[in-house]
Short mmCIF file of C-alpha atoms and ligand atoms in Angstrom, two decimals:
data_model
loop_
_atom_site.label_atom_id
_atom_site.label_comp_id
_atom_site.label_asym_id
_atom_site.label_seq_id
_atom_site.Cartn_x
_atom_site.Cartn_y
_atom_site.Cartn_z
CA MET A 1 6.57 -32.76 -21.29
CA SER A 2 8.40 -30.37 -23.57
CA SER A 3 5.39 -28.05 -23.94
CA ARG A 4 5.64 -27.13 -20.26
CA PHE A 5 7.11 -23.75 -19.37
CA SER A 6 10.48 -23.70 -17.65
CA VAL A 7 11.11 -21.99 -14.33
CA LEU A 8 14.57 -21.38 -12.92
CA VAL A 9 14.74 -20.86 -9.15
CA ILE A 10 17.85 -19.16 -7.76
CA ASP A 11 18.33 -19.18 -3.99
CA ASP A 12 21.33 -19.84 -1.77
CA GLU A 13 19.33 -21.84 0.78
CA SER A 14 18.91 -25.45 -0.25
CA GLU A 15 15.75 -26.00 1.85
CA ILE A 16 14.04 -23.18 -0.02
CA LEU A 17 15.12 -24.63 -3.36
CA ASN A 18 13.75 -28.02 -2.36
CA SER A 19 10.43 -26.71 -1.13
CA VAL A 20 9.89 -24.42 -4.16
CA GLU A 21 10.76 -27.28 -6.49
CA LYS A 22 8.15 -29.45 -4.76
CA MET A 23 5.55 -26.67 -5.01
CA LEU A 24 6.01 -26.24 -8.74
CA LYS A 25 7.16 -29.48 -10.30
CA ASP A 26 3.68 -30.78 -11.16
CA GLU A 27 3.00 -27.79 -13.36
CA PHE A 28 6.34 -26.52 -14.65
CA ASN A 29 9.78 -27.76 -15.62
CA VAL A 30 11.74 -26.62 -12.60
CA ILE A 31 15.48 -25.95 -12.69
CA VAL A 32 17.27 -24.94 -9.50
CA SER A 33 20.46 -23.04 -8.87
CA ASN A 34 22.13 -22.33 -5.53
CA SER A 35 24.41 -19.46 -6.46
CA PHE A 36 24.56 -16.20 -8.36
CA ASP A 37 27.21 -17.33 -10.86
CA ASP A 38 25.61 -20.68 -11.56
CA GLY A 39 22.25 -18.89 -11.93
CA ILE A 40 23.64 -16.55 -14.61
CA CYS A 41 25.13 -19.56 -16.50
CA LYS A 42 21.81 -21.39 -16.43
CA ILE A 43 19.90 -18.33 -17.63
CA ARG A 44 22.33 -18.05 -20.57
CA GLU A 45 22.29 -21.72 -21.47
CA LEU A 46 18.74 -22.79 -20.73
CA LYS A 47 16.83 -19.55 -21.45
CA PRO A 48 14.10 -20.28 -18.89
CA ASP A 49 10.66 -18.69 -19.40
CA VAL A 50 10.53 -17.46 -15.81
CA VAL A 51 13.35 -16.77 -13.35
CA ILE A 52 12.57 -16.68 -9.63
CA VAL A 53 15.28 -15.03 -7.60
CA ASP A 54 15.85 -14.26 -3.95
CA LEU A 55 16.97 -10.66 -3.43
CA ARG A 56 19.63 -11.81 -0.97
CA LEU A 57 22.06 -14.31 -2.42
CA GLY A 58 24.84 -14.55 0.16
CA GLU A 59 27.39 -11.92 -0.73
CA LYS A 60 25.74 -11.22 -4.08
CA ASP A 61 22.70 -9.14 -4.88
CA GLY A 62 19.58 -10.58 -6.54
CA ARG A 63 18.98 -7.18 -8.18
CA ASP A 64 21.90 -7.88 -10.49
CA ILE A 65 20.10 -10.98 -11.74
CA VAL A 66 17.05 -8.81 -12.52
CA LYS A 67 19.30 -6.37 -14.36
CA PHE A 68 20.93 -9.20 -16.30
CA VAL A 69 17.65 -10.78 -17.44
CA VAL A 70 16.02 -7.46 -18.33
CA GLY A 71 19.14 -6.21 -20.11
CA SER A 72 19.58 -9.43 -22.09
CA LYS A 73 17.52 -9.95 -25.20
CA LEU A 74 15.96 -13.06 -23.63
CA ASN A 75 12.21 -13.09 -23.54
CA SER A 76 12.07 -14.17 -19.88
CA GLN A 77 10.20 -12.79 -16.91
CA VAL A 78 11.70 -12.34 -13.45
CA ILE A 79 9.86 -12.77 -10.16
CA VAL A 80 11.61 -11.50 -7.05
CA VAL A 81 11.25 -13.28 -3.74
CA SER A 82 11.82 -11.24 -0.62
CA ALA A 83 10.63 -10.18 2.80
CA TYR A 84 8.20 -7.26 2.59
CA SER A 85 10.54 -5.23 4.78
CA ASP A 86 12.76 -4.94 1.73
CA ILE A 87 10.13 -2.83 -0.06
CA GLU A 88 12.57 -0.24 -1.42
CA ASN A 89 14.66 -2.86 -3.17
CA ILE A 90 11.54 -4.58 -4.44
CA VAL A 91 10.22 -1.38 -5.97
CA GLU A 92 13.63 -0.79 -7.55
CA CYS A 93 13.45 -4.27 -9.11
CA ILE A 94 9.97 -3.61 -10.48
CA LYS A 95 11.17 -0.34 -11.95
CA MET A 96 14.05 -2.18 -13.57
CA GLY A 97 11.58 -4.55 -15.17
CA ALA A 98 10.93 -7.42 -12.75
CA PHE A 99 7.45 -8.80 -13.30
CA ASP A 100 6.29 -9.32 -9.73
CA PHE A 101 7.45 -10.01 -6.22
CA VAL A 102 6.35 -12.73 -3.86
CA GLU A 103 6.65 -12.25 -0.15
CA LYS A 104 8.55 -14.63 2.10
CA PRO A 105 7.54 -17.07 3.55
CA ILE A 106 6.38 -18.18 0.13
CA SER A 107 2.75 -19.16 -0.30
CA PRO A 108 2.60 -21.93 -2.95
CA THR A 109 -0.68 -20.62 -4.40
CA ARG A 110 0.60 -17.07 -4.61
CA LEU A 111 3.78 -18.20 -6.34
CA ARG A 112 1.96 -20.39 -8.86
CA VAL A 113 -0.48 -17.56 -9.73
CA SER A 114 2.40 -15.15 -10.17
CA ILE A 115 4.22 -17.57 -12.51
CA ARG A 116 1.08 -18.16 -14.58
CA ASN A 117 0.58 -14.41 -14.92
CA ALA A 118 4.23 -13.97 -15.88
CA ILE A 119 3.78 -16.59 -18.60
CA ASP A 120 0.62 -14.86 -19.88
CA ASN A 121 2.66 -11.72 -19.99
CA LEU A 122 5.34 -13.29 -22.14
CA SER A 123 2.90 -13.40 -25.01
CA LEU A 124 1.67 -9.91 -24.14
CA LYS A 125 5.25 -8.65 -24.37
CA ARG A 126 5.46 -9.93 -27.94
CA VAL A 127 2.17 -8.22 -28.89
CA VAL A 128 3.33 -4.94 -27.33
CA GLU A 129 6.52 -4.93 -29.32
CA LYS A 130 4.55 -5.42 -32.53
CA VAL A 131 1.81 -2.77 -32.11
CA GLU A 132 4.21 -0.03 -30.99
CA PHE A 133 1.83 1.90 -28.76
CA SER A 134 -0.94 2.81 -31.13
CA GLY A 135 -2.17 6.33 -30.69
CA ILE A 136 0.86 7.42 -28.66
CA ILE A 137 3.06 9.39 -30.98
CA PHE A 138 6.62 10.21 -29.95
CA LYS A 139 10.17 10.38 -31.15
CA SER A 140 12.06 11.84 -28.20
CA GLN A 141 14.32 9.85 -25.92
CA LYS A 142 12.40 11.24 -22.94
CA MET A 143 9.15 9.77 -24.20
CA SER A 144 10.68 6.43 -25.10
CA GLU A 145 11.84 6.22 -21.50
CA VAL A 146 8.29 7.01 -20.40
CA ILE A 147 6.94 4.25 -22.66
CA GLU A 148 9.44 1.76 -21.24
CA LEU A 149 8.25 2.61 -17.75
CA VAL A 150 4.63 2.31 -18.86
CA LYS A 151 5.35 -1.20 -20.16
CA LYS A 152 6.86 -2.20 -16.86
CA ALA A 153 4.10 -0.60 -14.83
CA SER A 154 1.49 -2.38 -16.95
CA SER A 155 2.78 -5.79 -16.03
CA THR A 156 2.41 -5.15 -12.29
CA ASN A 157 -0.46 -4.29 -10.00
CA PHE A 158 1.31 -1.44 -8.26
CA PRO A 159 -0.41 1.95 -8.02
CA VAL A 160 0.88 4.45 -10.57
CA LEU A 161 0.96 8.22 -10.22
CA ILE A 162 1.19 10.17 -13.48
CA LEU A 163 2.53 13.69 -13.16
CA GLY A 164 2.81 16.39 -15.77
CA GLU A 165 1.54 19.77 -16.87
CA SER A 166 -1.91 20.15 -18.34
CA GLY A 167 -2.24 18.64 -21.82
CA THR A 168 0.88 16.44 -21.67
CA GLY A 169 -1.09 13.22 -22.19
CA LYS A 170 -1.65 11.93 -18.65
CA GLU A 171 -5.08 10.51 -19.38
CA LYS A 172 -3.84 8.90 -22.56
CA ILE A 173 -1.04 7.18 -20.64
CA ALA A 174 -3.50 6.01 -17.97
CA HIS A 175 -5.54 4.32 -20.70
CA LEU A 176 -2.44 2.76 -22.16
CA ILE A 177 -1.44 1.27 -18.81
CA HIS A 178 -4.85 -0.35 -18.55
CA SER A 179 -4.93 -1.64 -22.10
CA LEU A 180 -1.50 -3.22 -21.77
CA SER A 181 -2.24 -4.82 -18.42
CA ARG A 182 -3.81 -8.17 -17.65
CA ARG A 183 -6.86 -6.20 -16.55
CA ARG A 184 -7.57 -4.97 -20.06
CA ASP A 185 -10.72 -7.05 -20.50
CA LYS A 186 -12.26 -5.49 -17.39
CA GLU A 187 -13.38 -1.90 -16.94
CA PHE A 188 -11.27 1.26 -16.97
CA VAL A 189 -13.21 3.63 -14.75
CA LYS A 190 -12.33 7.29 -14.53
CA ILE A 191 -13.13 9.49 -11.58
CA ASN A 192 -12.59 13.17 -12.02
CA CYS A 193 -11.77 14.10 -8.44
CA SER A 194 -12.30 17.80 -9.08
CA ALA A 195 -15.79 17.36 -10.50
CA ILE A 196 -17.59 15.21 -7.93
CA PRO A 197 -19.75 17.35 -5.66
CA SER A 198 -18.79 16.67 -2.07
CA GLU A 199 -22.23 15.44 -1.03
CA LEU A 200 -22.28 12.83 -3.80
CA PHE A 201 -18.75 11.61 -3.22
CA GLU A 202 -19.48 8.43 -1.30
CA SER A 203 -22.48 7.34 -3.32
CA GLU A 204 -20.57 7.92 -6.59
CA LEU A 205 -17.52 5.99 -5.43
CA PHE A 206 -18.98 3.26 -3.29
CA GLY A 207 -22.56 3.06 -4.59
CA TYR A 208 -25.75 2.99 -2.53
CA GLU A 209 -28.49 0.63 -1.43
CA LYS A 210 -32.12 1.09 -2.30
CA GLY A 211 -33.67 3.40 0.29
CA ALA A 212 -30.33 4.72 1.53
CA PHE A 213 -31.60 8.26 1.06
CA THR A 214 -34.60 10.01 -0.44
CA GLY A 215 -34.59 9.32 -4.13
CA ALA A 216 -32.57 6.09 -3.87
CA VAL A 217 -35.25 4.01 -5.57
CA TYR A 218 -32.78 1.43 -6.82
CA SER A 219 -29.48 0.26 -5.47
CA LYS A 220 -26.56 1.46 -7.54
CA LYS A 221 -23.00 0.30 -8.08
CA GLY A 222 -20.27 2.80 -7.32
CA LYS A 223 -17.16 3.39 -9.42
CA PHE A 224 -15.06 1.09 -7.22
CA GLU A 225 -17.42 -1.82 -7.79
CA ILE A 226 -17.65 -1.17 -11.53
CA ALA A 227 -13.85 -1.14 -11.70
CA ASP A 228 -13.58 -4.48 -9.86
CA GLY A 229 -10.91 -6.56 -11.60
CA GLY A 230 -10.01 -3.54 -13.72
CA THR A 231 -8.40 -0.13 -13.32
CA LEU A 232 -9.61 2.89 -11.37
CA PHE A 233 -8.27 6.16 -12.74
CA LEU A 234 -8.32 9.00 -10.24
CA ASP A 235 -7.88 12.07 -12.40
CA GLU A 236 -6.93 15.43 -10.85
CA ILE A 237 -6.15 13.66 -7.58
CA GLY A 238 -4.50 16.84 -6.29
CA ASP A 239 -8.00 18.32 -6.00
CA LEU A 240 -9.22 15.69 -3.56
CA SER A 241 -10.08 16.99 -0.07
CA LEU A 242 -8.24 15.51 2.90
CA GLU A 243 -11.42 13.83 4.06
CA HIS A 244 -12.04 12.16 0.70
CA GLN A 245 -8.41 11.11 0.46
CA ALA A 246 -8.85 9.20 3.72
CA LYS A 247 -11.96 7.43 2.43
CA ILE A 248 -10.30 6.37 -0.82
CA LEU A 249 -7.16 5.34 1.01
CA ARG A 250 -9.12 2.99 3.24
CA ALA A 251 -10.92 1.40 0.32
CA VAL A 252 -7.70 0.86 -1.58
CA GLU A 253 -5.70 -0.33 1.40
CA TYR A 254 -8.14 -3.03 2.47
CA GLY A 255 -9.76 -3.71 -0.90
CA GLU A 256 -13.08 -3.27 0.88
CA ILE A 257 -15.97 -0.88 0.40
CA MET A 258 -19.35 -0.35 1.96
CA LYS A 259 -22.26 0.98 -0.04
CA VAL A 260 -24.11 3.97 1.40
CA GLY A 261 -26.98 2.58 3.44
CA SER A 262 -25.47 -0.90 3.72
CA LYS A 263 -23.64 -2.70 6.50
CA ASP A 264 -22.14 -5.37 4.26
CA ILE A 265 -18.54 -5.24 3.25
CA LEU A 266 -17.82 -5.73 -0.45
CA ASN A 267 -14.41 -6.91 -1.59
CA VAL A 268 -13.05 -5.12 -4.61
CA ASP A 269 -9.84 -5.64 -6.52
CA VAL A 270 -8.88 -2.45 -8.33
CA ARG A 271 -5.62 -1.24 -9.78
CA LEU A 272 -5.14 2.41 -9.01
CA VAL A 273 -3.79 4.91 -11.51
CA SER A 274 -3.83 8.57 -10.48
CA ALA A 275 -2.90 11.78 -12.25
CA THR A 276 -2.41 15.41 -11.38
CA ASN A 277 -0.77 18.52 -12.76
CA LYS A 278 -0.18 19.84 -9.25
CA ASP A 279 3.07 19.69 -7.32
CA ILE A 280 1.87 16.99 -5.02
CA GLU A 281 5.10 16.62 -3.04
CA LYS A 282 4.83 20.28 -2.15
CA MET A 283 1.22 19.69 -1.14
CA VAL A 284 2.39 16.90 1.19
CA LYS A 285 4.90 19.29 2.76
CA GLU A 286 2.21 21.93 3.15
CA LYS A 287 -0.12 19.30 4.59
CA THR A 288 -2.80 19.82 1.96
CA PHE A 289 -2.25 16.24 0.78
CA ARG A 290 -1.99 13.37 3.23
CA GLU A 291 1.42 11.76 3.39
CA ASP A 292 -0.01 8.25 3.85
CA SER A 293 -2.27 8.70 0.80
CA PHE A 294 0.69 9.95 -1.19
CA PHE A 295 2.74 6.83 -0.44
CA ARG A 296 -0.22 4.60 -1.25
CA ILE A 297 -0.90 6.07 -4.69
CA ASN A 298 2.70 6.66 -5.61
CA VAL A 299 4.58 3.37 -5.87
CA ILE A 300 5.47 3.93 -9.52
CA THR A 301 5.73 7.54 -10.69
CA ILE A 302 5.51 8.41 -14.37
CA TYR A 303 6.46 11.98 -15.21
CA LEU A 304 5.38 13.36 -18.57
CA PRO A 305 7.74 16.15 -19.58
CA PRO A 306 6.21 19.28 -21.12
CA LEU A 307 6.28 19.40 -24.91
CA ARG A 308 8.86 22.24 -24.92
CA GLU A 309 11.31 19.82 -23.26
CA ARG A 310 10.84 17.19 -25.97
CA LYS A 311 10.73 19.24 -29.11
CA GLU A 312 11.51 16.20 -31.30
CA ASP A 313 7.92 15.10 -30.70
CA ILE A 314 6.40 18.28 -32.16
CA LYS A 315 6.78 17.43 -35.88
CA PRO A 316 5.49 13.86 -35.70
CA LEU A 317 2.57 14.98 -33.52
CA ALA A 318 1.69 17.86 -35.85
CA LEU A 319 1.71 15.52 -38.86
CA TYR A 320 -0.36 12.97 -36.98
CA PHE A 321 -3.04 15.50 -35.93
CA LEU A 322 -3.15 16.97 -39.45
CA GLU A 323 -3.80 13.58 -40.97
CA GLU A 324 -6.24 12.56 -38.25
CA THR A 325 -8.46 15.65 -38.64
CA ILE A 326 -8.37 15.61 -42.41
CA LYS A 327 -9.44 11.98 -42.42
CA SER A 328 -12.11 12.27 -39.76
CA GLU A 329 -13.62 15.42 -41.25
CA GLY A 330 -13.30 14.20 -44.84
CA LEU A 331 -11.38 17.36 -45.85
CA PRO A 332 -9.13 17.80 -48.90
CA GLN A 333 -5.50 16.86 -48.33
CA LYS A 334 -3.15 19.52 -46.89
CA ILE A 335 0.52 19.45 -46.01
CA PHE A 336 2.89 21.60 -43.95
CA SER A 337 5.75 23.45 -45.62
CA GLU A 338 9.14 22.50 -44.12
CA ASP A 339 9.53 26.04 -42.72
CA ALA A 340 6.09 25.93 -41.16
CA LEU A 341 6.96 22.73 -39.30
CA SER A 342 10.23 24.22 -38.08
CA MET A 343 8.37 27.30 -36.88
CA LEU A 344 6.03 25.09 -34.86
CA GLU A 345 9.07 23.50 -33.25
CA GLU A 346 10.17 26.87 -31.94
CA TYR A 347 6.95 27.60 -30.13
CA ASP A 348 6.72 26.91 -26.38
CA PHE A 349 3.28 25.27 -26.16
CA PRO A 350 2.22 26.25 -22.64
CA GLY A 351 -0.88 24.09 -23.22
CA ASN A 352 1.31 21.20 -24.44
CA ILE A 353 -0.08 18.52 -26.76
CA ARG A 354 -3.68 19.66 -26.38
CA GLU A 355 -2.64 23.13 -27.57
CA LEU A 356 -0.70 21.67 -30.50
CA LYS A 357 -3.78 19.70 -31.50
CA ASN A 358 -5.99 22.81 -31.35
CA ILE A 359 -3.44 24.84 -33.29
CA VAL A 360 -3.27 22.22 -36.06
CA ASN A 361 -7.07 22.18 -36.27
CA ARG A 362 -7.17 25.96 -36.54
CA LEU A 363 -4.45 25.89 -39.20
CA ILE A 364 -6.48 23.48 -41.29
CA VAL A 365 -9.42 25.88 -41.15
CA ILE A 366 -7.59 29.15 -41.84
CA SER A 367 -5.03 28.12 -44.46
CA GLN A 368 -6.20 29.06 -47.92
CA ASN A 369 -3.88 26.72 -49.81
CA ASP A 370 -2.93 23.06 -49.89
CA VAL A 371 0.30 23.94 -48.14
CA ILE A 372 0.17 25.33 -44.61
CA SER A 373 2.71 28.16 -44.58
CA THR A 374 4.73 30.10 -42.01
CA GLN A 375 2.28 33.01 -42.49
CA ASP A 376 -0.57 30.75 -41.42
CA ILE A 377 1.39 29.72 -38.34
CA GLU A 378 2.11 33.35 -37.54
CA LYS A 379 -1.56 34.15 -37.71
CA VAL A 380 -2.41 31.37 -35.31
CA ILE A 381 0.46 31.52 -32.86
CA LYS A 382 2.60 34.58 -33.14
CA ASN A 383 -0.26 37.04 -33.05
CA LYS A 384 -2.08 34.76 -30.67
CA PHE A 385 -5.07 35.17 -32.89
CA ASN A 386 -7.98 34.05 -30.84
CA PRO A 387 -11.40 33.60 -32.44
CA PHE A 388 -13.07 34.18 -29.09
CA GLU A 389 -11.41 37.54 -28.63
CA ALA A 390 -12.60 38.48 -32.10
CA LYS A 391 -16.16 37.52 -31.20
CA ILE A 392 -16.09 39.60 -28.00
CA VAL A 393 -14.82 42.59 -30.00
CA ASP A 394 -17.69 42.11 -32.46
CA LEU A 395 -20.15 41.94 -29.60
CA LEU A 396 -18.88 45.22 -28.16
CA SER A 397 -19.42 46.99 -31.42
CA SER A 398 -22.88 45.51 -31.98
CA ARG A 399 -25.99 47.41 -30.93
CA LYS A 400 -27.70 44.56 -29.19
CA SER A 401 -29.99 44.92 -26.21
CA LEU A 402 -28.46 44.00 -22.86
CA VAL A 403 -30.51 40.80 -22.73
CA ARG A 404 -29.29 39.62 -26.17
CA ALA A 405 -25.71 40.71 -25.50
CA ARG A 406 -25.72 38.86 -22.22
CA SER A 407 -26.80 35.58 -23.78
CA ASP A 408 -24.34 36.03 -26.68
CA PHE A 409 -21.55 36.61 -24.20
CA GLU A 410 -22.58 33.57 -22.22
CA LYS A 411 -22.44 31.46 -25.36
CA ILE A 412 -18.96 32.67 -26.32
CA TYR A 413 -17.72 32.23 -22.77
CA ILE A 414 -19.05 28.67 -22.50
CA LEU A 415 -17.66 27.76 -25.95
CA TYR A 416 -14.29 29.18 -24.94
CA HIS A 417 -14.15 27.06 -21.80
CA LEU A 418 -15.42 24.00 -23.66
CA GLU A 419 -12.58 24.30 -26.14
CA LYS A 420 -10.06 24.86 -23.38
CA ASN A 421 -11.27 21.72 -21.67
CA ASN A 422 -11.30 19.59 -24.79
CA MET A 423 -15.12 19.61 -24.90
CA ASN A 424 -15.20 17.76 -21.58
CA ILE A 425 -18.44 18.65 -19.79
CA SER A 426 -17.42 17.99 -16.20
CA LYS A 427 -14.11 19.82 -16.51
CA THR A 428 -15.80 22.78 -18.23
CA ALA A 429 -18.52 22.91 -15.59
CA ASN A 430 -15.84 22.85 -12.94
CA SER A 431 -13.89 25.72 -14.45
CA LEU A 432 -17.13 27.71 -14.81
CA GLY A 433 -18.06 26.95 -11.21
CA ILE A 434 -21.38 25.31 -12.06
CA LEU A 435 -22.69 21.75 -11.95
CA PRO A 436 -22.47 19.62 -15.13
CA ASN A 437 -26.29 19.34 -15.36
CA ASN A 438 -26.61 23.08 -15.21
CA LEU A 439 -24.00 23.43 -17.98
CA ILE A 440 -25.84 20.99 -20.24
CA ARG A 441 -29.11 22.87 -19.66
CA ARG A 442 -27.49 26.19 -20.53
CA MET A 443 -25.85 24.72 -23.63
CA LYS A 444 -29.22 23.45 -24.84
CA LYS A 445 -30.82 26.81 -24.20
CA LEU A 446 -28.06 28.65 -26.08
CA GLY A 447 -28.05 26.17 -28.97
CA ILE A 448 -24.55 24.82 -28.34
CA SER A 449 -24.25 21.27 -29.60
CA HIS A 450 -21.84 18.84 -28.05
N1 ATP B 501 1.72 11.14 -27.36
C1 ATP B 501 0.53 11.49 -27.85
N2 ATP B 501 0.18 11.14 -29.09
C2 ATP B 501 -1.01 11.52 -29.60
N3 ATP B 501 -1.90 12.26 -28.95
C3 ATP B 501 -1.62 12.64 -27.71
C4 ATP B 501 -0.39 12.27 -27.08
N4 ATP B 501 -0.38 12.79 -25.84
C5 ATP B 501 -1.54 13.45 -25.70
N5 ATP B 501 -2.30 13.38 -26.80
C6 ATP B 501 -3.61 14.04 -27.03
O1 ATP B 501 -3.51 15.35 -26.44
C7 ATP B 501 -4.72 15.70 -25.75
C8 ATP B 501 -4.41 15.94 -24.28
O2 ATP B 501 -4.04 14.71 -23.65
P1 ATP B 501 -4.61 14.28 -22.21
O3 ATP B 501 -6.05 14.63 -22.06
O4 ATP B 501 -4.22 12.86 -22.00
O5 ATP B 501 -3.72 15.25 -21.30
P2 ATP B 501 -3.71 15.49 -19.72
O6 ATP B 501 -2.29 15.49 -19.31
O7 ATP B 501 -4.62 14.50 -19.07
O8 ATP B 501 -4.28 16.96 -19.59
P3 ATP B 501 -5.01 17.69 -18.32
O9 ATP B 501 -3.99 17.83 -17.24
O10 ATP B 501 -5.41 19.00 -18.86
O11 ATP B 501 -6.16 16.81 -17.93
C9 ATP B 501 -5.68 14.54 -25.99
O12 ATP B 501 -6.46 14.87 -27.11
C10 ATP B 501 -4.76 13.37 -26.29
O13 ATP B 501 -5.39 12.42 -27.09
MG1 MG B 502 -6.33 14.84 -17.88
#
């Protein structure tokens, strides 16, 4: 049947070729090849949809086949076959762009599932190339390398660790990985590791049974169960205590959880994406992060460089945020002068993209004309004009009673932290050292809308 997908199997052992051919021939058009050179010829001539290659091909190296397929313009997927002991080489292949690996001895079901997924992904690859990463704006070489790695990571199930300073876009990338992956129709569940109170940790993550503790009137699903089949995003993972690391590690390693108050084991299938702005390798050395947890969460590492190291992204991002805010707020059109844009490029952005976004928003508000000028930029950046500082100065010179001044100060202080944390309640509560519920109550009392 010509509509069947073609699979090329390259292995130097003829028994393996025979048995794999038998496993697959009912479902796919199978082509076999018993050497590296013949394999390359067949890839060129026959353009198979999927290539299955053994990492060890006599004298030759299966990794070079991966490189060849990925580097060619062919729209084929590669699956690597190998013993698990070869994990380093396998990870290298995945980083290069291999779709999956199947452990030896080969399980027929596992191999067929992997091929079907690879075929699904062929069409996904075409979609990805067309949409060009909506919402992720970049021009720099560094970011296009990041995006390439994101594409590769998305087609696997390996855990991903996203590193980068605050505001570099880690959460945005985590979402992208999920939305490009085969799990995109299932849930993306975020856990902010720094915001879960220790006593609620297990019930939040693993759920609880009715009657597990006072107040547990219903049973409740935990984040792991909600994320089943989807992606679990562990944000700020560097803030996780050693004890909680161990609990998460166990759940991820065995794919099993137990609800609080239950003795039944639940199987969960989650893909783990973690992020932190901390130097986690240093934490491992200092023993504040468990080494085994680190290896578990960190199969693929994606590092987001700070904005000052990819200055080419500043202009396109500034233009994007300008347009976005003007549209969403229904404001009259404004543009940047050329000089103003160049001035932005010279700034260091310690708060990275989040800071750039806030600066553009402030510029829209303070600029008096249709054209945002270098003077406007100076006001906002060079003098580090800060509306909160201005408000505190006003408060000092007011003649309010202590009670009124105290509540005014509280309002300014909360607003300041809200802005710093992108209006995120749990992060703000965390930086203020209070619980999210308490923050919401105070905001209501002070008339701060969210
Ligand atoms: N490449 C990008 N294109 C457009 N917007 C971006 C890009 N990267 C980040 N942003 C925006 O910048 C802001 C900060 O991004 P995000 O929250 O993902 O950063 P983060 O690295 O998780 O920060 P933190 O460490 O503080 O949690 C968000 O509003 C996000 O939408
Ligand atoms: Mg974040």
